[in-house]
mmCIF file of C-alpha atoms and ligand atoms in Angstrom:
data_model
loop_
_atom_site.group_PDB
_atom_site.id
_atom_site.type_symbol
_atom_site.label_atom_id
_atom_site.label_comp_id
_atom_site.label_asym_id
_atom_site.label_seq_id
_atom_site.Cartn_x
_atom_site.Cartn_y
_atom_site.Cartn_z
ATOM 1 C CA MET A 1 7.620 -6.098 9.251
ATOM 2 C CA SER A 2 6.221 -9.587 9.574
ATOM 3 C CA ARG A 3 2.832 -10.286 8.109
ATOM 4 C CA LYS A 4 0.903 -13.478 8.864
ATOM 5 C CA PRO A 5 0.683 -15.455 5.606
ATOM 6 C CA ILE A 6 -2.694 -16.511 4.233
ATOM 7 C CA ILE A 7 -3.442 -19.559 2.116
ATOM 8 C CA ALA A 8 -7.004 -19.229 0.821
ATOM 9 C CA GLY A 9 -8.890 -21.809 -1.207
ATOM 10 C CA ASN A 10 -11.461 -20.521 -3.663
ATOM 11 C CA TRP A 11 -13.709 -23.497 -4.357
ATOM 12 C CA LYS A 12 -15.554 -21.549 -7.077
ATOM 13 C CA MET A 13 -18.758 -23.270 -8.334
ATOM 14 C CA HIS A 14 -17.722 -26.732 -7.182
ATOM 15 C CA ASN A 15 -19.030 -29.120 -4.538
ATOM 16 C CA ASN A 16 -22.521 -29.633 -3.185
ATOM 17 C CA CYS A 17 -23.003 -29.866 0.598
ATOM 18 C CA ALA A 18 -21.909 -33.471 0.956
ATOM 19 C CA GLN A 19 -18.830 -32.920 -1.215
ATOM 20 C CA SER A 20 -17.949 -29.738 0.669
ATOM 21 C CA VAL A 21 -18.212 -31.531 4.005
ATOM 22 C CA GLU A 22 -16.025 -34.328 2.701
ATOM 23 C CA LEU A 23 -13.418 -31.815 1.535
ATOM 24 C CA ILE A 24 -13.356 -29.875 4.790
ATOM 25 C CA GLN A 25 -13.156 -33.082 6.812
ATOM 26 C CA GLY A 26 -10.202 -34.149 4.684
ATOM 27 C CA LEU A 27 -8.488 -30.813 5.213
ATOM 28 C CA LYS A 28 -9.083 -30.911 8.964
ATOM 29 C CA ALA A 29 -7.549 -34.375 9.084
ATOM 30 C CA GLU A 30 -4.493 -33.215 7.107
ATOM 31 C CA LEU A 31 -3.910 -30.286 9.479
ATOM 32 C CA LYS A 32 -4.855 -31.918 12.755
ATOM 33 C CA ASP A 33 -1.320 -32.607 13.978
ATOM 34 C CA ILE A 34 -0.001 -29.131 13.221
ATOM 35 C CA GLU A 35 -0.126 -26.520 15.951
ATOM 36 C CA LYS A 36 -2.347 -23.593 15.012
ATOM 37 C CA ASP A 37 0.367 -20.992 15.614
ATOM 38 C CA LEU A 38 2.661 -22.680 13.112
ATOM 39 C CA LEU A 39 0.087 -22.590 10.341
ATOM 40 C CA PRO A 40 -0.536 -19.710 7.980
ATOM 41 C CA GLU A 41 -4.085 -18.393 8.138
ATOM 42 C CA VAL A 42 -5.936 -21.118 6.257
ATOM 43 C CA VAL A 43 -9.127 -19.937 4.580
ATOM 44 C CA VAL A 44 -11.752 -21.760 2.516
ATOM 45 C CA ALA A 45 -14.430 -20.181 0.334
ATOM 46 C CA PRO A 46 -17.196 -22.690 -0.477
ATOM 47 C CA VAL A 47 -20.305 -21.970 -2.551
ATOM 48 C CA PHE A 48 -23.085 -20.186 -0.649
ATOM 49 C CA THR A 49 -25.184 -23.342 -0.350
ATOM 50 C CA SER A 50 -22.371 -25.155 1.458
ATOM 51 C CA LEU A 51 -21.527 -22.382 3.935
ATOM 52 C CA TYR A 52 -23.815 -23.682 6.669
ATOM 53 C CA ALA A 53 -22.513 -27.244 6.440
ATOM 54 C CA VAL A 54 -18.858 -26.188 6.286
ATOM 55 C CA ASP A 55 -19.324 -23.746 9.163
ATOM 56 C CA GLU A 56 -20.883 -26.503 11.289
ATOM 57 C CA GLU A 57 -18.013 -28.829 10.402
ATOM 58 C CA LEU A 58 -15.458 -26.171 11.352
ATOM 59 C CA LYS A 59 -17.119 -25.669 14.732
ATOM 60 C CA LYS A 60 -16.440 -29.366 15.425
ATOM 61 C CA CYS A 61 -12.859 -29.148 16.682
ATOM 62 C CA ALA A 62 -11.090 -27.509 13.801
ATOM 63 C CA CYS A 63 -9.526 -25.542 16.698
ATOM 64 C CA GLY A 64 -9.734 -22.266 14.789
ATOM 65 C CA LYS A 65 -7.214 -23.505 12.233
ATOM 66 C CA ILE A 66 -9.454 -22.931 9.235
ATOM 67 C CA LYS A 67 -11.359 -19.726 8.547
ATOM 68 C CA LEU A 68 -14.418 -19.265 6.392
ATOM 69 C CA ALA A 69 -14.787 -16.919 3.432
ATOM 70 C CA ALA A 70 -17.533 -16.183 0.926
ATOM 71 C CA GLN A 71 -16.832 -15.892 -2.791
ATOM 72 C CA ASN A 72 -18.965 -12.801 -3.273
ATOM 73 C CA CYS A 73 -21.565 -10.556 -1.630
ATOM 74 C CA PHE A 74 -23.791 -7.607 -2.444
ATOM 75 C CA TYR A 75 -23.227 -4.236 -0.832
ATOM 76 C CA GLU A 76 -26.862 -3.359 -0.018
ATOM 77 C CA GLU A 77 -28.279 -4.508 3.328
ATOM 78 C CA LYS A 78 -31.537 -5.954 1.982
ATOM 79 C CA GLY A 79 -34.163 -5.360 -0.652
ATOM 80 C CA ALA A 80 -35.293 -6.293 -4.121
ATOM 81 C CA TYR A 81 -32.018 -7.703 -5.430
ATOM 82 C CA THR A 82 -32.999 -11.127 -6.687
ATOM 83 C CA GLY A 83 -30.250 -13.691 -6.374
ATOM 84 C CA GLU A 84 -27.949 -11.547 -4.251
ATOM 85 C CA ILE A 85 -26.686 -12.119 -0.702
ATOM 86 C CA ALA A 86 -26.119 -9.359 1.847
ATOM 87 C CA ILE A 87 -23.093 -9.244 4.083
ATOM 88 C CA ASN A 88 -25.170 -9.347 7.272
ATOM 89 C CA MET A 89 -26.675 -12.636 5.991
ATOM 90 C CA LEU A 90 -23.191 -14.062 5.548
ATOM 91 C CA LYS A 91 -22.581 -13.121 9.168
ATOM 92 C CA ASP A 92 -24.991 -15.925 10.146
ATOM 93 C CA PHE A 93 -21.806 -17.972 9.833
ATOM 94 C CA ASP A 94 -18.428 -17.523 11.461
ATOM 95 C CA MET A 95 -17.247 -15.603 8.427
ATOM 96 C CA SER A 96 -13.850 -13.884 8.278
ATOM 97 C CA TYR A 97 -13.277 -12.830 4.667
ATOM 98 C CA ILE A 98 -15.196 -12.135 1.467
ATOM 99 C CA ILE A 99 -13.491 -12.427 -1.909
ATOM 100 C CA ILE A 100 -14.418 -9.553 -4.209
ATOM 101 C CA GLY A 101 -13.472 -8.501 -7.697
ATOM 102 C CA HIS A 102 -12.416 -11.944 -8.868
ATOM 103 C CA SER A 103 -11.685 -11.778 -12.578
ATOM 104 C CA GLU A 104 -14.433 -14.321 -13.257
ATOM 105 C CA ARG A 105 -16.950 -11.978 -11.628
ATOM 106 C CA ARG A 106 -15.573 -9.024 -13.530
ATOM 107 C CA GLN A 107 -15.651 -10.953 -16.813
ATOM 108 C CA TYR A 108 -18.890 -12.958 -16.613
ATOM 109 C CA PHE A 109 -20.968 -10.732 -14.329
ATOM 110 C CA SER A 110 -19.743 -7.313 -15.439
ATOM 111 C CA GLU A 111 -18.539 -6.240 -11.998
ATOM 112 C CA SER A 112 -17.058 -2.785 -12.194
ATOM 113 C CA ASP A 113 -14.347 -1.184 -10.077
ATOM 114 C CA GLU A 114 -17.057 1.017 -8.590
ATOM 115 C CA MET A 115 -19.090 -2.004 -7.440
ATOM 116 C CA ILE A 116 -15.977 -3.602 -6.002
ATOM 117 C CA ASN A 117 -15.236 -0.413 -4.052
ATOM 118 C CA LYS A 118 -18.804 -0.383 -2.671
ATOM 119 C CA LYS A 119 -18.472 -4.030 -1.677
ATOM 120 C CA ALA A 120 -15.121 -3.429 0.038
ATOM 121 C CA LYS A 121 -16.570 -0.539 2.056
ATOM 122 C CA ALA A 122 -19.664 -2.534 3.038
ATOM 123 C CA ILE A 123 -17.597 -5.575 4.058
ATOM 124 C CA LEU A 124 -15.367 -3.465 6.296
ATOM 125 C CA ALA A 125 -18.374 -1.629 7.755
ATOM 126 C CA ASN A 126 -19.745 -5.048 8.710
ATOM 127 C CA GLY A 127 -16.563 -5.982 10.539
ATOM 128 C CA LEU A 128 -15.360 -8.498 7.947
ATOM 129 C CA LEU A 129 -12.324 -8.276 5.669
ATOM 130 C CA PRO A 130 -12.253 -8.130 1.874
ATOM 131 C CA ILE A 131 -9.888 -10.127 -0.297
ATOM 132 C CA ILE A 132 -9.740 -7.749 -3.246
ATOM 133 C CA CYS A 133 -8.657 -9.402 -6.504
ATOM 134 C CA CYS A 134 -6.859 -7.606 -9.292
ATOM 135 C CA GLY A 135 -4.943 -8.696 -12.360
ATOM 136 C CA GLU A 136 -4.227 -8.115 -16.006
ATOM 137 C CA THR A 137 -5.238 -9.994 -19.138
ATOM 138 C CA LEU A 138 -2.596 -11.459 -21.439
ATOM 139 C CA GLU A 139 -3.392 -8.717 -23.930
ATOM 140 C CA GLN A 140 -2.751 -6.004 -21.333
ATOM 141 C CA ARG A 141 0.526 -7.671 -20.352
ATOM 142 C CA GLU A 142 1.619 -7.819 -23.989
ATOM 143 C CA GLN A 143 0.715 -4.168 -24.433
ATOM 144 C CA GLY A 144 2.945 -3.292 -21.469
ATOM 145 C CA ILE A 145 0.106 -1.809 -19.417
ATOM 146 C CA THR A 146 0.050 -4.346 -16.564
ATOM 147 C CA ASP A 147 1.222 -1.944 -13.843
ATOM 148 C CA LYS A 148 -0.985 0.925 -14.991
ATOM 149 C CA HIS A 149 -4.050 -1.309 -15.122
ATOM 150 C CA ILE A 150 -3.470 -2.862 -11.710
ATOM 151 C CA ALA A 151 -2.626 0.457 -10.045
ATOM 152 C CA SER A 152 -5.902 1.792 -11.416
ATOM 153 C CA GLN A 153 -7.885 -1.234 -10.130
ATOM 154 C CA ILE A 154 -6.346 -0.820 -6.670
ATOM 155 C CA THR A 155 -6.806 2.949 -6.569
ATOM 156 C CA LYS A 156 -10.497 2.577 -7.422
ATOM 157 C CA ALA A 157 -11.063 -0.373 -5.066
ATOM 158 C CA LEU A 158 -9.573 1.489 -2.081
ATOM 159 C CA ASP A 159 -11.167 4.850 -2.776
ATOM 160 C CA GLY A 160 -12.641 6.369 0.407
ATOM 161 C CA ILE A 161 -11.410 3.551 2.679
ATOM 162 C CA SER A 162 -9.421 4.609 5.746
ATOM 163 C CA SER A 163 -5.750 3.687 6.131
ATOM 164 C CA GLU A 164 -6.656 1.617 9.222
ATOM 165 C CA ASP A 165 -9.176 -0.441 7.256
ATOM 166 C CA VAL A 166 -6.798 -0.841 4.316
ATOM 167 C CA ALA A 167 -4.111 -2.118 6.700
ATOM 168 C CA LYS A 168 -6.410 -5.016 7.718
ATOM 169 C CA SER A 169 -7.540 -5.833 4.185
ATOM 170 C CA VAL A 170 -6.127 -8.360 1.745
ATOM 171 C CA ILE A 171 -5.314 -7.992 -1.946
ATOM 172 C CA ALA A 172 -4.852 -10.919 -4.320
ATOM 173 C CA TYR A 173 -2.799 -10.312 -7.437
ATOM 174 C CA GLU A 174 -4.107 -12.787 -9.987
ATOM 175 C CA PRO A 175 -2.863 -12.428 -13.558
ATOM 176 C CA ILE A 176 -5.886 -13.579 -15.546
ATOM 177 C CA TRP A 177 -3.761 -15.557 -18.005
ATOM 178 C CA ALA A 178 -2.489 -17.659 -15.081
ATOM 179 C CA ILE A 179 -5.902 -18.523 -13.599
ATOM 180 C CA GLY A 180 -6.923 -22.111 -14.222
ATOM 181 C CA THR A 181 -4.436 -22.429 -17.076
ATOM 182 C CA GLY A 182 -1.649 -24.305 -15.294
ATOM 183 C CA LYS A 183 0.626 -21.412 -16.312
ATOM 184 C CA THR A 184 2.055 -19.864 -13.144
ATOM 185 C CA CYS A 185 3.436 -16.325 -13.234
ATOM 186 C CA ASP A 186 7.187 -16.363 -12.632
ATOM 187 C CA SER A 187 7.719 -15.760 -8.888
ATOM 188 C CA ILE A 188 10.105 -12.868 -9.416
ATOM 189 C CA GLU A 189 7.662 -11.152 -11.731
ATOM 190 C CA ALA A 190 4.739 -11.823 -9.368
ATOM 191 C CA ASN A 191 6.803 -10.310 -6.552
ATOM 192 C CA ARG A 192 7.632 -7.281 -8.691
ATOM 193 C CA VAL A 193 3.953 -6.608 -9.402
ATOM 194 C CA ILE A 194 3.029 -7.168 -5.759
ATOM 195 C CA LYS A 195 5.741 -4.686 -4.701
ATOM 196 C CA MET A 196 4.250 -2.216 -7.154
ATOM 197 C CA ILE A 197 0.826 -2.794 -5.563
ATOM 198 C CA ARG A 198 2.355 -2.157 -2.125
ATOM 199 C CA GLU A 199 3.919 1.071 -3.419
ATOM 200 C CA THR A 200 0.518 2.106 -4.769
ATOM 201 C CA VAL A 201 -1.070 1.428 -1.377
ATOM 202 C CA LYS A 202 1.720 3.447 0.261
ATOM 203 C CA SER A 203 1.141 6.441 -1.967
ATOM 204 C CA LEU A 204 -2.621 6.290 -1.357
ATOM 205 C CA LYS A 205 -2.869 5.272 2.285
ATOM 206 C CA GLY A 206 0.570 5.675 3.866
ATOM 207 C CA GLU A 207 3.437 3.483 4.898
ATOM 208 C CA ALA A 208 1.782 1.737 7.851
ATOM 209 C CA ALA A 209 -1.107 0.504 5.680
ATOM 210 C CA ALA A 210 1.307 -0.608 2.950
ATOM 211 C CA ASN A 211 3.430 -2.525 5.437
ATOM 212 C CA SER A 212 0.443 -4.244 7.035
ATOM 213 C CA ILE A 213 -1.792 -5.144 4.102
ATOM 214 C CA ARG A 214 -1.368 -8.727 2.991
ATOM 215 C CA ILE A 215 -0.957 -9.225 -0.733
ATOM 216 C CA LEU A 216 -1.400 -12.729 -2.098
ATOM 217 C CA TYR A 217 -0.494 -14.255 -5.419
ATOM 218 C CA GLY A 218 -3.091 -16.318 -7.305
ATOM 219 C CA GLY A 219 -2.917 -18.194 -10.584
ATOM 220 C CA SER A 220 -2.251 -21.927 -10.895
ATOM 221 C CA VAL A 221 -0.584 -22.175 -7.489
ATOM 222 C CA LYS A 222 0.416 -25.788 -6.864
ATOM 223 C CA PRO A 223 2.274 -27.693 -4.139
ATOM 224 C CA GLU A 224 5.383 -27.509 -6.354
ATOM 225 C CA THR A 225 5.290 -23.719 -6.726
ATOM 226 C CA ILE A 226 4.390 -22.477 -3.247
ATOM 227 C CA GLU A 227 7.793 -22.578 -1.569
ATOM 228 C CA GLU A 228 9.415 -20.409 -4.212
ATOM 229 C CA GLN A 229 6.451 -18.028 -4.159
ATOM 230 C CA MET A 230 6.553 -17.716 -0.368
ATOM 231 C CA ALA A 231 10.303 -17.084 -0.459
ATOM 232 C CA GLN A 232 9.691 -13.758 -2.241
ATOM 233 C CA SER A 233 9.898 -10.577 -0.180
ATOM 234 C CA ASP A 234 6.389 -9.271 -0.808
ATOM 235 C CA ILE A 235 4.212 -12.312 -1.466
ATOM 236 C CA ASP A 236 2.180 -12.904 1.690
ATOM 237 C CA GLY A 237 0.396 -16.063 0.628
ATOM 238 C CA ALA A 238 -1.783 -17.513 -2.083
ATOM 239 C CA LEU A 239 -5.316 -17.552 -3.400
ATOM 240 C CA VAL A 240 -5.734 -21.053 -4.762
ATOM 241 C CA GLY A 241 -8.413 -22.290 -7.149
ATOM 242 C CA GLY A 242 -8.048 -25.751 -8.694
ATOM 243 C CA ALA A 243 -5.524 -27.085 -6.203
ATOM 244 C CA SER A 244 -7.812 -26.201 -3.270
ATOM 245 C CA LEU A 245 -10.398 -28.767 -4.382
ATOM 246 C CA LYS A 246 -8.427 -31.706 -3.015
ATOM 247 C CA ALA A 247 -7.499 -31.896 0.666
ATOM 248 C CA ASP A 248 -4.205 -33.477 -0.289
ATOM 249 C CA SER A 249 -2.969 -30.779 -2.682
ATOM 250 C CA PHE A 250 -4.365 -27.873 -0.643
ATOM 251 C CA SER A 251 -2.784 -29.129 2.576
ATOM 252 C CA LYS A 252 0.531 -29.550 0.743
ATOM 253 C CA ILE A 253 0.299 -25.883 -0.271
ATOM 254 C CA VAL A 254 -0.510 -24.924 3.327
ATOM 255 C CA LYS A 255 2.483 -26.926 4.554
ATOM 256 C CA GLY A 256 4.675 -25.496 1.801
ATOM 257 C CA ALA A 257 3.843 -22.023 3.075
ATOM 258 C CA MET A 258 5.211 -23.005 6.500
ATOM 259 C CA ALA A 259 8.507 -24.306 5.175
HETATM 260 C C1 LIG B 301 -8.477 -18.366 -8.674
HETATM 261 O O1 LIG B 301 -9.476 -18.522 -9.352
HETATM 262 O O2 LIG B 301 -8.503 -17.532 -7.760
HETATM 263 C C2 LIG B 301 -7.304 -19.140 -9.005
HETATM 264 C C3 LIG B 301 -6.159 -18.664 -8.663
HETATM 265 O O3 LIG B 301 -7.485 -20.320 -9.694
HETATM 266 P P1 LIG B 301 -6.358 -21.407 -10.070
HETATM 267 O O4 LIG B 301 -5.526 -21.632 -8.825
HETATM 268 O O5 LIG B 301 -7.123 -22.615 -10.464
HETATM 269 O O6 LIG B 301 -5.558 -20.814 -11.169
#
């Protein structure tokens, strides 16, 4: 079963409008000579305040090579939710994906599995696709409960979602101890956990969904690590933080995923 790889850049809380435009222009320039069909799906997730500017820049002859994502959303349609953004508002832009359940949101903003499940359902109901993040802390890994913890996160995130919708969705396995630390998870181990996630999806939603869902690795992905990561049987791409903030390093990762 061949799954189209995804290389997604999570810009986190970096870059004002001008800086975001500069970054996307740099990325467009790096990818301009590569045919779209040869590329993985390339996705960028700027801060909310840069979405308009980046979307406009992508409409100017990016030839559909780069897709737009948001870093978060709220699941309600509208109302008294100060500081939140509804999915239908994100649809003002040519949005494809929304990242949910990132460990930073779970840790600093107390996002629960239940909220992540509500967000996933609302995103799919709006015709967009969730990138659902999961991952263990170093403490959980040392306690030997990595698989149990991640299977539980996935089971809760996918609760009540149809097999057809799960098949289109994306999961990102991001060991928390590898995020922003420069410490990449060994590719064989990352592949093992991702296989376990696929098995979990299979037991919950059936074989077709498990074979179709794309499962990315995230955690200090760099140009030097991507080829080995992409060579693994179950790793379908990468969610990239730090290395997505420079057109040069992000495009090298994109190109490494084509190799
Ligand atoms: C991330 O935050 O999703 C991430 C993987 O960050 P980094 O690549 O910087 O570890």
